[in-house]
PDB file of C-alpha atoms and ligand atoms in Angstrom:
ATOM      1  CA  MET W   1      26.848 -11.590   6.894  1.00 48.00           C
ATOM      2  CA  ALA W   2      29.189  -8.692   6.193  1.00 48.00           C
ATOM      3  CA  GLU W   3      31.711 -11.197   4.901  1.00 46.00           C
ATOM      4  CA  SER W   4      29.156 -13.063   2.813  1.00 52.00           C
ATOM      5  CA  LEU W   5      28.117  -9.722   1.325  1.00 58.00           C
ATOM      6  CA  GLY W   6      31.736  -9.157   0.359  1.00 54.00           C
ATOM      7  CA  LEU W   7      32.120  -6.140   2.628  1.00 51.00           C
ATOM      8  CA  SER W   8      35.571  -5.530   3.993  1.00 43.00           C
ATOM      9  CA  PRO W   9      35.626  -4.055   7.488  1.00 41.00           C
ATOM     10  CA  GLU W  10      37.608  -1.028   6.317  1.00 46.00           C
ATOM     11  CA  SER W  11      35.078  -0.118   3.620  1.00 57.00           C
ATOM     12  CA  SER W  12      33.816   3.384   4.077  1.00 82.00           C
ATOM     13  CA  ARG W  13      30.110   3.830   4.602  1.00 88.00           C
ATOM     14  CA  ARG W  14      29.710   5.232   1.108  1.00 89.00           C
ATOM     15  CA  GLU W  15      31.508   2.231  -0.375  1.00 90.00           C
ATOM     16  CA  ARG W  16      29.241  -0.059   1.572  1.00 90.00           C
ATOM     17  CA  TYR W  17      26.182   1.573   0.081  1.00 92.00           C
ATOM     18  CA  ALA W  18      27.688   1.179  -3.388  1.00 90.00           C
ATOM     19  CA  GLU W  19      28.316  -2.505  -2.684  1.00 89.00           C
ATOM     20  CA  LEU W  20      24.839  -2.968  -1.264  1.00 91.00           C
ATOM     21  CA  SER W  21      23.142  -1.181  -4.154  1.00 88.00           C
ATOM     22  CA  SER W  22      24.436  -3.763  -6.588  1.00 85.00           C
ATOM     23  CA  ARG W  23      22.968  -6.513  -4.427  1.00 86.00           C
ATOM     24  CA  TRP W  24      19.456  -5.212  -3.805  1.00 89.00           C
ATOM     25  CA  GLU W  25      18.236  -6.255  -7.227  1.00 83.00           C
ATOM     26  CA  ALA W  26      19.415  -9.842  -6.827  1.00 85.00           C
ATOM     27  CA  LEU W  27      18.055  -9.966  -3.289  1.00 88.00           C
ATOM     28  CA  LEU W  28      14.682  -8.403  -3.998  1.00 88.00           C
ATOM     29  CA  GLY W  29      14.057  -9.175  -7.652  1.00 84.00           C
ATOM     30  CA  ALA W  30      13.229 -12.841  -7.190  1.00 86.00           C
ATOM     31  CA  GLU W  31      10.738 -12.609  -4.334  1.00 93.00           C
ATOM     32  CA  PRO W  32       7.268 -11.116  -4.839  1.00 95.00           C
ATOM     33  CA  ASN W  33       6.257 -11.048  -1.154  1.00 96.00           C
ATOM     34  CA  ARG W  34       6.596  -7.594   0.414  1.00 97.00           C
ATOM     35  CA  VAL W  35       7.005  -8.701   4.010  1.00 97.00           C
ATOM     36  CA  ALA W  36       9.716 -11.197   3.051  1.00 97.00           C
ATOM     37  CA  ASN W  37      11.624  -8.496   1.187  1.00 97.00           C
ATOM     38  CA  LEU W  38      11.276  -5.892   3.952  1.00 97.00           C
ATOM     39  CA  ALA W  39      12.504  -8.486   6.452  1.00 97.00           C
ATOM     40  CA  ASN W  40      15.616  -9.173   4.393  1.00 96.00           C
ATOM     41  CA  ILE W  41      16.299  -5.457   3.887  1.00 96.00           C
ATOM     42  CA  ALA W  42      16.222  -4.940   7.655  1.00 97.00           C
ATOM     43  CA  ALA W  43      18.526  -7.928   8.177  1.00 96.00           C
ATOM     44  CA  VAL W  44      21.033  -6.845   5.532  1.00 95.00           C
ATOM     45  CA  LEU W  45      21.202  -3.244   6.818  1.00 96.00           C
ATOM     46  CA  LYS W  46      21.543  -4.340  10.449  1.00 97.00           C
ATOM     47  CA  GLU W  47      24.395  -6.696   9.633  1.00 94.00           C
ATOM     48  CA  ALA W  48      26.148  -4.388   7.191  1.00 92.00           C
ATOM     49  CA  PHE W  49      26.242  -1.368   9.508  1.00 94.00           C
ATOM     50  CA  GLY W  50      25.781  -2.824  12.997  1.00 95.00           C
ATOM     51  CA  TRP W  51      23.107  -0.377  13.997  1.00 97.00           C
ATOM     52  CA  HIS W  52      21.059  -0.867  17.158  1.00 97.00           C
ATOM     53  CA  TRP W  53      17.681  -1.191  15.458  1.00 98.00           C
ATOM     54  CA  VAL W  54      16.619  -1.246  11.816  1.00 98.00           C
ATOM     55  CA  GLY W  55      13.067  -1.757  10.708  1.00 98.00           C
ATOM     56  CA  PHE W  56       9.875  -0.659   9.080  1.00 98.00           C
ATOM     57  CA  TYR W  57       6.702   0.881  10.381  1.00 98.00           C
ATOM     58  CA  LEU W  58       3.820   0.376   7.964  1.00 98.00           C
ATOM     59  CA  VAL W  59       0.931   2.789   7.565  1.00 98.00           C
ATOM     60  CA  ASP W  60      -2.265   1.201   8.877  1.00 98.00           C
ATOM     61  CA  PHE W  61      -4.669   3.185   6.686  1.00 98.00           C
ATOM     62  CA  GLU W  62      -7.773   1.947   8.502  1.00 98.00           C
ATOM     63  CA  ARG W  63      -6.611   3.136  11.907  1.00 98.00           C
ATOM     64  CA  ASP W  64      -4.479   6.008  10.576  1.00 98.00           C
ATOM     65  CA  GLU W  65      -1.513   4.842  12.653  1.00 98.00           C
ATOM     66  CA  LEU W  66       1.932   3.389  12.071  1.00 98.00           C
ATOM     67  CA  VAL W  67       2.214  -0.283  12.963  1.00 98.00           C
ATOM     68  CA  LEU W  68       5.425  -2.221  13.510  1.00 98.00           C
ATOM     69  CA  GLY W  69       6.657  -4.144  10.469  1.00 98.00           C
ATOM     70  CA  PRO W  70       9.699  -6.323   9.781  1.00 98.00           C
ATOM     71  CA  PHE W  71      12.686  -5.293  11.884  1.00 98.00           C
ATOM     72  CA  GLN W  72      15.978  -6.374  13.425  1.00 98.00           C
ATOM     73  CA  GLY W  73      16.930  -5.398  16.946  1.00 97.00           C
ATOM     74  CA  PRO W  74      15.352  -5.212  20.377  1.00 96.00           C
ATOM     75  CA  LEU W  75      11.628  -5.256  21.132  1.00 96.00           C
ATOM     76  CA  ALA W  76       9.959  -2.119  19.772  1.00 97.00           C
ATOM     77  CA  CYS W  77       6.796  -0.061  20.187  1.00 96.00           C
ATOM     78  CA  THR W  78       4.056  -1.650  18.084  1.00 98.00           C
ATOM     79  CA  ARG W  79       2.058   1.498  17.261  1.00 98.00           C
ATOM     80  CA  LEU W  80       3.051   5.108  16.598  1.00 98.00           C
ATOM     81  CA  PHE W  81       0.725   8.055  16.210  1.00 98.00           C
ATOM     82  CA  HIS W  82       0.474  11.268  14.184  1.00 98.00           C
ATOM     83  CA  GLY W  83       2.400  14.189  15.607  1.00 96.00           C
ATOM     84  CA  LYS W  84       4.509  12.251  18.087  1.00 96.00           C
ATOM     85  CA  GLY W  85       8.065  11.091  17.457  1.00 97.00           C
ATOM     86  CA  VAL W  86      10.565  10.877  14.649  1.00 98.00           C
ATOM     87  CA  CYS W  87       8.736   8.228  12.610  1.00 98.00           C
ATOM     88  CA  ALA W  88       5.522  10.209  12.727  1.00 98.00           C
ATOM     89  CA  ALA W  89       7.446  13.321  11.618  1.00 98.00           C
ATOM     90  CA  ALA W  90       8.668  11.457   8.498  1.00 98.00           C
ATOM     91  CA  TRP W  91       5.112  10.197   7.927  1.00 98.00           C
ATOM     92  CA  ASP W  92       3.489  13.598   8.449  1.00 98.00           C
ATOM     93  CA  THR W  93       6.000  15.655   6.427  1.00 98.00           C
ATOM     94  CA  LYS W  94       7.090  13.051   3.815  1.00 98.00           C
ATOM     95  CA  GLU W  95      10.626  14.254   4.602  1.00 98.00           C
ATOM     96  CA  VAL W  96      13.712  12.390   5.777  1.00 98.00           C
ATOM     97  CA  GLN W  97      14.337  12.944   9.493  1.00 98.00           C
ATOM     98  CA  LEU W  98      18.011  12.983  10.504  1.00 97.00           C
ATOM     99  CA  VAL W  99      18.218  13.322  14.271  1.00 98.00           C
ATOM    100  CA  PRO W 100      21.769  13.560  15.675  1.00 97.00           C
ATOM    101  CA  ASP W 101      20.530  13.663  19.271  1.00 96.00           C
ATOM    102  CA  VAL W 102      17.203  12.008  20.007  1.00 96.00           C
ATOM    103  CA  HIS W 103      17.044  13.668  23.423  1.00 95.00           C
ATOM    104  CA  ALA W 104      16.898  17.048  21.698  1.00 95.00           C
ATOM    105  CA  PHE W 105      13.962  15.971  19.516  1.00 93.00           C
ATOM    106  CA  GLU W 106      10.755  16.991  21.215  1.00 90.00           C
ATOM    107  CA  GLY W 107       8.300  14.118  21.398  1.00 89.00           C
ATOM    108  CA  HIS W 108      10.875  11.457  20.522  1.00 90.00           C
ATOM    109  CA  VAL W 109       9.413   8.032  21.258  1.00 91.00           C
ATOM    110  CA  ALA W 110      12.056   6.096  23.194  1.00 89.00           C
ATOM    111  CA  CYS W 111      11.398   2.441  22.369  1.00 87.00           C
ATOM    112  CA  SER W 112      14.955   1.749  23.591  1.00 87.00           C
ATOM    113  CA  SER W 113      16.815   3.879  26.111  1.00 91.00           C
ATOM    114  CA  LEU W 114      20.079   3.015  24.320  1.00 90.00           C
ATOM    115  CA  THR W 115      19.191   4.906  21.149  1.00 92.00           C
ATOM    116  CA  ALA W 116      21.212   8.121  20.779  1.00 93.00           C
ATOM    117  CA  SER W 117      20.657   9.122  17.141  1.00 97.00           C
ATOM    118  CA  GLU W 118      18.100   8.214  14.543  1.00 98.00           C
ATOM    119  CA  LEU W 119      17.419   8.333  10.804  1.00 98.00           C
ATOM    120  CA  VAL W 120      13.910   7.861   9.427  1.00 98.00           C
ATOM    121  CA  LEU W 121      12.977   7.838   5.745  1.00 98.00           C
ATOM    122  CA  PRO W 122       9.473   7.733   4.287  1.00 98.00           C
ATOM    123  CA  VAL W 123       8.507   5.254   1.581  1.00 98.00           C
ATOM    124  CA  VAL W 124       6.315   7.297  -0.759  1.00 98.00           C
ATOM    125  CA  VAL W 125       4.113   5.636  -3.367  1.00 97.00           C
ATOM    126  CA  ASN W 126       1.959   7.751  -5.673  1.00 96.00           C
ATOM    127  CA  GLY W 127       2.472  10.745  -3.404  1.00 96.00           C
ATOM    128  CA  GLN W 128       1.355   8.873  -0.291  1.00 97.00           C
ATOM    129  CA  VAL W 129       3.534   7.586   2.564  1.00 98.00           C
ATOM    130  CA  VAL W 130       2.987   3.818   2.859  1.00 98.00           C
ATOM    131  CA  ALA W 131       5.760   3.055   5.373  1.00 98.00           C
ATOM    132  CA  VAL W 132       8.846   4.481   7.035  1.00 98.00           C
ATOM    133  CA  LEU W 133      12.284   2.950   7.453  1.00 98.00           C
ATOM    134  CA  ASP W 134      13.570   3.670  10.958  1.00 98.00           C
ATOM    135  CA  ILE W 135      17.238   3.290  11.885  1.00 98.00           C
ATOM    136  CA  ASP W 136      18.531   3.781  15.429  1.00 98.00           C
ATOM    137  CA  SER W 137      22.135   4.057  16.570  1.00 97.00           C
ATOM    138  CA  VAL W 138      23.651   4.006  20.051  1.00 97.00           C
ATOM    139  CA  THR W 139      26.264   6.513  18.814  1.00 95.00           C
ATOM    140  CA  PRO W 140      25.319  10.203  18.981  1.00 96.00           C
ATOM    141  CA  GLY W 141      25.454  11.927  15.586  1.00 95.00           C
ATOM    142  CA  ASP W 142      26.063   8.638  13.824  1.00 94.00           C
ATOM    143  CA  PHE W 143      24.169   9.422  10.629  1.00 94.00           C
ATOM    144  CA  ILE W 144      25.850  11.396   7.847  1.00 92.00           C
ATOM    145  CA  SER W 145      24.893  12.543   4.383  1.00 90.00           C
ATOM    146  CA  ALA W 146      26.222   9.275   2.921  1.00 91.00           C
ATOM    147  CA  ASP W 147      23.482   7.483   4.862  1.00 94.00           C
ATOM    148  CA  VAL W 148      20.763   9.789   3.573  1.00 94.00           C
ATOM    149  CA  GLU W 149      22.007   9.360  -0.006  1.00 93.00           C
ATOM    150  CA  GLY W 150      22.436   5.596   0.314  1.00 93.00           C
ATOM    151  CA  MET W 151      19.062   5.116   1.939  1.00 95.00           C
ATOM    152  CA  ASN W 152      17.299   7.459  -0.485  1.00 94.00           C
ATOM    153  CA  ALA W 153      18.403   5.183  -3.316  1.00 93.00           C
ATOM    154  CA  LEU W 154      16.889   2.270  -1.430  1.00 94.00           C
ATOM    155  CA  MET W 155      13.691   4.270  -0.847  1.00 95.00           C
ATOM    156  CA  ASP W 156      13.408   4.861  -4.615  1.00 94.00           C
ATOM    157  CA  LEU W 157      13.686   1.138  -5.170  1.00 93.00           C
ATOM    158  CA  LEU W 158      11.053   0.457  -2.518  1.00 95.00           C
ATOM    159  CA  SER W 159       8.689   3.059  -3.971  1.00 95.00           C
ATOM    160  CA  ASN W 160       8.964   1.447  -7.394  1.00 93.00           C
ATOM    161  CA  GLN W 161       8.519  -2.110  -6.137  1.00 93.00           C
ATOM    162  CA  TRP W 162       5.932  -1.554  -3.397  1.00 95.00           C
ATOM    163  CA  LEU W 163       2.837  -2.138  -5.502  1.00 94.00           C
ATOM    164  CA  VAL W 164       4.508  -4.838  -7.579  1.00 93.00           C
ATOM    165  CA  TRP W 165       4.990  -6.905  -4.431  1.00 95.00           C
ATOM    166  CA  GLU W 166       2.060  -8.841  -2.966  1.00 91.00           C
TER     167      GLU W 166
HETATM  168  N1  LIG V   1      12.073   6.507  18.072  1.00 69.45           N
HETATM  169  C1  LIG V   1      10.959   6.331  17.177  1.00 69.45           C
HETATM  170  C2  LIG V   1      10.064   5.191  17.622  1.00 69.45           C
HETATM  171  C3  LIG V   1      10.400   3.880  17.008  1.00 69.45           C
HETATM  172  S1  LIG V   1      11.662   3.089  17.775  1.00 69.45           S
HETATM  173  O1  LIG V   1      12.857   3.901  17.743  1.00 69.45           O
HETATM  174  C4  LIG V   1      11.991   1.604  17.073  1.00 69.45           C
HETATM  175  C5  LIG V   1      10.162   7.619  17.078  1.00 69.45           C
HETATM  176  O2  LIG V   1      10.446   8.578  17.804  1.00 69.45           O
HETATM  177  O3  LIG V   1       9.229   7.661  16.300  1.00 69.45           O
END
């Protein structure tokens, strides 16, 4: 997939985000189904960066919980709850959570014992969190500011498209 995306192995992470950003529109513009688009986003990110787990948790407004959405990687927890874990922290605070060492994060929910570092970004629509994008790496301290910047651009796109999609 990296090859088909035109990504050379030596590309820096920042360059990869620049390459990806020009492809999101073509990838997401033609398909109106939200789940289909979230599934492809997870697949593209997983293949482009080789992370352990990439996926979405969607806000279940009826139950006031996070429920597992489209993802790539090993089996994951299906439900997450307010006040517990990195995803819930992004949901509760509406802030990006960059966790260099998951073992140092109190309440971290270990869906996979291999995860060492984690990045979670909220998808905010009309001031309300509707989902979070969760990215797990087996490498401690793997996430850098380039990831936050690159993913924030994707979050803006998601926020704008969320209600347009079915
Ligand atoms: N570690 C997350 C749970 C989700 S899994 O990593 C896929 C958390 O603490 O919320």
